[in-house]
Short mmCIF file of N, CA, C and O in Angstrom, two decimals:
data_model
loop_
_atom_site.label_atom_id
_atom_site.label_comp_id
_atom_site.label_asym_id
_atom_site.label_seq_id
_atom_site.Cartn_x
_atom_site.Cartn_y
_atom_site.Cartn_z
N MET V 7 100.67 69.01 101.91
CA MET V 7 99.34 69.13 102.26
C MET V 7 98.73 69.16 103.63
O MET V 7 99.60 68.48 104.25
N ALA V 8 97.90 70.31 104.18
CA ALA V 8 97.99 70.72 105.50
C ALA V 8 96.24 69.73 105.57
O ALA V 8 95.44 69.62 104.50
N ILE V 9 96.13 69.06 107.11
CA ILE V 9 94.10 68.63 106.55
C ILE V 9 93.49 69.93 107.49
O ILE V 9 94.22 71.05 108.51
N SER V 10 92.49 69.97 106.90
CA SER V 10 91.46 70.95 107.64
C SER V 10 90.46 70.12 107.97
O SER V 10 89.58 69.14 107.85
N TYR V 11 89.38 70.49 109.53
CA TYR V 11 88.41 70.11 110.01
C TYR V 11 87.35 70.90 109.81
O TYR V 11 86.46 71.16 110.74
N ASN V 12 87.44 72.02 109.27
CA ASN V 12 86.54 73.10 108.90
C ASN V 12 84.79 72.39 108.67
O ASN V 12 84.09 72.92 109.21
N GLY V 13 84.99 71.72 107.92
CA GLY V 13 83.64 70.71 107.70
C GLY V 13 83.21 70.50 108.90
O GLY V 13 82.04 70.86 109.46
N LEU V 14 84.09 69.76 109.67
CA LEU V 14 83.16 69.28 111.01
C LEU V 14 82.85 70.36 111.96
O LEU V 14 81.81 70.61 112.14
N TRP V 15 83.82 71.46 112.10
CA TRP V 15 83.30 72.56 112.89
C TRP V 15 81.91 73.27 112.33
O TRP V 15 81.30 73.78 113.28
N LYS V 16 82.06 73.63 111.04
CA LYS V 16 80.71 74.03 110.55
C LYS V 16 79.11 72.86 110.77
O LYS V 16 78.21 73.73 111.06
N LEU V 17 79.83 71.90 110.60
CA LEU V 17 78.42 70.78 111.02
C LEU V 17 78.29 70.82 112.38
O LEU V 17 76.74 70.67 112.64
N LEU V 18 78.96 70.90 113.33
CA LEU V 18 78.85 71.20 114.90
C LEU V 18 77.81 72.41 115.14
O LEU V 18 76.91 72.49 115.47
N ILE V 19 78.25 73.77 114.08
CA ILE V 19 77.49 74.52 114.56
C ILE V 19 76.01 74.92 113.91
O ILE V 19 75.49 75.16 114.46
N ASP V 20 75.92 74.08 112.95
CA ASP V 20 74.47 73.49 112.36
C ASP V 20 73.70 72.61 113.25
O ASP V 20 72.75 73.17 113.14
N LYS V 21 74.13 71.83 113.95
CA LYS V 21 73.65 71.21 114.82
C LYS V 21 73.77 71.74 116.31
O LYS V 21 73.29 71.11 117.39
N ASN V 22 73.84 73.17 116.38
CA ASN V 22 74.10 73.92 117.66
C ASN V 22 74.97 73.00 118.89
O ASN V 22 74.43 72.67 120.28
N MET V 23 75.89 72.57 118.63
CA MET V 23 76.82 72.19 119.37
C MET V 23 77.86 72.22 119.74
O MET V 23 78.48 72.87 118.44
N TYR V 24 78.91 72.17 120.84
CA TYR V 24 80.14 72.46 120.94
C TYR V 24 80.66 71.49 120.63
O TYR V 24 80.56 70.39 120.91
N LYS V 25 82.59 71.57 120.85
CA LYS V 25 83.39 70.93 120.58
C LYS V 25 83.56 70.34 121.98
O LYS V 25 83.35 68.34 121.82
N LYS V 26 83.16 70.55 122.93
CA LYS V 26 83.26 69.84 123.90
C LYS V 26 82.38 68.98 124.31
O LYS V 26 82.07 67.61 124.73
N ASP V 27 81.01 69.18 123.65
CA ASP V 27 79.71 68.44 123.76
C ASP V 27 80.02 66.95 122.94
O ASP V 27 79.40 66.30 123.03
N LEU V 28 80.69 67.55 121.45
CA LEU V 28 81.02 66.04 120.65
C LEU V 28 82.17 65.33 121.62
O LEU V 28 82.15 63.87 121.37
N ALA V 29 82.84 66.01 122.30
CA ALA V 29 84.18 64.99 122.73
C ALA V 29 83.59 64.55 123.83
O ALA V 29 84.08 63.28 124.54
N ALA V 30 82.63 64.78 124.88
CA ALA V 30 81.79 64.06 125.56
C ALA V 30 81.10 63.30 125.23
O ALA V 30 81.18 62.28 125.54
N GLU V 31 80.43 63.52 124.35
CA GLU V 31 79.21 62.42 123.74
C GLU V 31 80.27 60.82 123.16
O GLU V 31 79.76 60.03 123.50
N LEU V 32 81.16 61.29 122.85
CA LEU V 32 82.25 59.72 122.20
C LEU V 32 82.86 59.66 122.74
O LEU V 32 83.95 58.90 122.09
N ASN V 33 83.60 60.60 123.68
CA ASN V 33 84.32 59.61 124.48
C ASN V 33 86.28 60.40 123.63
O ASN V 33 86.64 59.26 123.91
N ILE V 34 85.95 61.43 123.36
CA ILE V 34 87.59 61.67 122.72
C ILE V 34 88.26 62.44 123.78
O ILE V 34 88.06 63.52 124.38
N SER V 35 88.86 62.41 123.57
CA SER V 35 89.83 62.74 124.70
C SER V 35 90.09 64.73 124.24
O SER V 35 89.83 65.08 122.88
N SER V 36 90.60 65.14 125.45
CA SER V 36 90.89 66.70 124.99
C SER V 36 92.10 67.14 123.75
O SER V 36 92.14 68.08 123.38
N ALA V 37 93.05 65.98 124.67
CA ALA V 37 94.33 66.17 123.41
C ALA V 37 94.01 66.05 122.15
O ALA V 37 94.41 66.41 121.21
N THR V 38 93.21 65.00 121.52
CA THR V 38 92.82 64.56 120.67
C THR V 38 91.93 66.15 119.90
O THR V 38 92.08 66.44 118.24
N MET V 39 91.14 66.36 120.35
CA MET V 39 90.04 67.64 120.37
C MET V 39 91.30 69.06 119.85
O MET V 39 90.53 69.56 118.65
N ALA V 40 92.37 68.82 120.56
CA ALA V 40 93.23 69.98 120.13
C ALA V 40 94.16 69.77 118.97
O ALA V 40 94.39 70.50 117.99
N LYS V 41 93.79 68.52 118.75
CA LYS V 41 95.07 68.43 117.34
C LYS V 41 94.31 68.95 116.43
O LYS V 41 94.47 69.03 115.29
N MET V 42 93.07 68.35 116.49
CA MET V 42 92.06 68.33 115.21
C MET V 42 91.81 70.08 114.82
O MET V 42 91.90 70.64 113.70
N GLY V 43 91.80 70.93 116.69
CA GLY V 43 92.33 72.32 116.09
C GLY V 43 93.26 72.65 115.60
O GLY V 43 93.10 74.14 114.67
N LYS V 44 94.36 72.48 115.66
CA LYS V 44 95.76 73.04 115.40
C LYS V 44 95.75 71.94 113.28
O LYS V 44 96.25 72.39 113.05
N GLY V 45 94.79 71.09 113.25
CA GLY V 45 94.87 70.93 111.98
C GLY V 45 96.05 69.43 111.77
O GLY V 45 96.50 69.42 110.87
N GLU V 46 95.82 68.92 113.10
CA GLU V 46 97.05 67.33 112.94
C GLU V 46 96.16 66.56 112.77
O GLU V 46 94.94 66.46 112.79
N ASN V 47 97.15 65.22 112.62
CA ASN V 47 96.64 64.33 112.17
C ASN V 47 95.56 63.52 113.47
O ASN V 47 96.32 63.78 114.51
N VAL V 48 95.05 62.81 113.37
CA VAL V 48 93.95 61.81 114.26
C VAL V 48 94.07 60.33 113.69
O VAL V 48 93.80 60.38 112.66
N SER V 49 93.50 59.60 114.59
CA SER V 49 92.86 58.45 113.51
C SER V 49 91.64 58.10 113.60
O SER V 49 91.30 58.84 113.63
N LEU V 50 91.91 57.19 112.71
CA LEU V 50 90.51 57.04 111.58
C LEU V 50 89.54 56.66 112.51
O LEU V 50 88.44 56.67 112.55
N GLU V 51 89.92 55.62 113.49
CA GLU V 51 88.74 55.42 114.31
C GLU V 51 88.42 56.65 115.09
O GLU V 51 86.73 56.30 115.45
N VAL V 52 88.68 57.59 115.34
CA VAL V 52 88.30 59.04 116.10
C VAL V 52 87.25 59.55 115.03
O VAL V 52 86.00 60.19 115.10
N LEU V 53 87.83 59.80 113.86
CA LEU V 53 86.95 59.91 112.69
C LEU V 53 85.95 58.91 112.35
O LEU V 53 84.49 59.69 111.85
N GLN V 54 85.92 58.13 112.28
CA GLN V 54 84.91 56.96 112.05
C GLN V 54 83.74 57.41 113.49
O GLN V 54 82.57 57.24 112.68
N LYS V 55 84.20 57.65 114.30
CA LYS V 55 83.09 57.73 115.29
C LYS V 55 82.48 58.96 115.33
O LYS V 55 80.86 58.50 115.54
N ILE V 56 83.54 59.89 115.10
CA ILE V 56 82.60 61.29 114.53
C ILE V 56 81.23 60.95 113.27
O ILE V 56 80.28 61.43 113.41
N CYS V 57 82.24 60.48 112.11
CA CYS V 57 81.06 60.43 111.12
C CYS V 57 79.47 59.43 111.51
O CYS V 57 78.70 59.40 110.58
N GLU V 58 79.91 58.56 112.24
CA GLU V 58 78.70 57.16 112.64
C GLU V 58 77.66 58.47 113.55
O GLU V 58 76.49 58.52 113.27
N TYR V 59 78.30 59.07 114.71
CA TYR V 59 77.70 59.89 115.35
C TYR V 59 76.80 61.04 114.75
O TYR V 59 75.33 61.37 114.93
N LEU V 60 77.68 61.78 113.81
CA LEU V 60 76.77 63.09 113.10
C LEU V 60 76.17 62.28 111.79
O LEU V 60 75.40 62.82 110.93
N ASP V 61 76.27 61.12 111.45
CA ASP V 61 75.91 60.77 110.01
C ASP V 61 76.01 61.26 108.75
O ASP V 61 75.23 61.75 108.21
N CYS V 62 77.53 61.47 108.71
CA CYS V 62 78.23 61.94 107.76
C CYS V 62 79.21 60.86 107.24
O CYS V 62 79.48 60.07 107.87
N ASN V 63 79.83 61.38 105.97
CA ASN V 63 80.85 60.48 105.46
C ASN V 63 82.12 61.41 105.65
O ASN V 63 81.89 63.09 106.30
N ILE V 64 83.28 60.94 105.72
CA ILE V 64 84.61 61.52 106.39
C ILE V 64 84.75 63.10 105.44
O ILE V 64 85.36 63.66 106.01
N GLY V 65 84.76 62.95 104.12
CA GLY V 65 84.55 63.86 103.51
C GLY V 65 84.02 65.43 103.86
O GLY V 65 84.30 66.51 103.70
N ASP V 66 82.97 65.09 104.70
CA ASP V 66 82.18 66.01 105.24
C ASP V 66 82.81 66.54 106.40
O ASP V 66 82.04 67.70 106.85
N ILE V 67 83.58 66.12 107.16
CA ILE V 67 84.46 66.71 108.40
C ILE V 67 85.65 67.05 108.33
O ILE V 67 86.38 68.18 109.17
N MET V 68 86.40 66.17 106.78
CA MET V 68 87.81 67.03 106.72
C MET V 68 88.11 67.02 105.38
O MET V 68 87.36 66.36 104.34
N SER V 69 88.87 67.23 105.25
CA SER V 69 89.33 67.59 103.98
C SER V 69 91.01 67.77 103.83
O SER V 69 91.76 68.27 104.54
N PHE V 70 91.59 67.80 102.70
CA PHE V 70 93.41 68.38 102.76
C PHE V 70 93.06 69.72 101.62
O PHE V 70 92.88 69.65 100.67
N GLU V 71 94.02 70.12 102.23
CA GLU V 71 94.16 71.71 101.42
C GLU V 71 95.71 72.06 101.11
O GLU V 71 96.66 71.26 102.09
N LYS V 72 95.88 72.50 100.08
CA LYS V 72 97.52 72.61 99.53
C LYS V 72 98.01 73.40 100.53
O LYS V 72 97.49 74.71 100.90
N ASP V 73 99.06 73.39 100.66
CA ASP V 73 99.80 74.29 101.58
C ASP V 73 99.93 75.68 100.75
O ASP V 73 100.80 75.69 99.39
N ASN V 74 100.19 76.71 101.24
CA ASN V 74 100.26 78.09 100.40
C ASN V 74 101.82 78.50 100.20
O ASN V 74 102.18 79.79 100.66
N LYS V 75 102.75 78.26 101.08
CA LYS V 75 104.31 78.59 101.00
C LYS V 75 104.49 78.51 99.72
O LYS V 75 104.14 77.82 99.04
N GLU V 76 105.48 79.53 100.08
CA GLU V 76 106.07 80.26 98.48
C GLU V 76 107.19 78.71 98.27
O GLU V 76 107.91 78.48 99.17
N GLY V 77 107.59 78.76 96.71
CA GLY V 77 108.24 77.49 96.51
C GLY V 77 107.98 76.27 96.14
O GLY V 77 107.87 75.29 96.16
N ASN V 78 106.88 76.02 96.82
CA ASN V 78 105.55 74.69 96.55
C ASN V 78 104.95 74.68 95.55
O ASN V 78 104.56 75.62 95.04
N ASN V 79 105.17 73.49 94.74
CA ASN V 79 104.40 73.98 93.17
C ASN V 79 103.17 72.49 93.99
O ASN V 79 103.73 71.42 94.03
#
C-alpha cells in the first residue's frame, strides 16, 4: 500500500497556505516535507502537529492507497 498526503495538500489549498508556510509554522524540516511530497513515511509526531494546527483528524490529511502494479491482488 502507498501513502497519499493528497488530503493535506487539498486542505492547504482550501486555507490558502503553501507547503513552505506550514513547514515554517510548525518547524517541519524541508526533508520531511519532501518525504511527504513523495508519499513516504513520516513520524506520527509530525502528523500529530499538523492535525493539531489544522484542527483535523489524521484521515483528513493522509490515506493509504492500494498499489496498482500488475500481479498484486
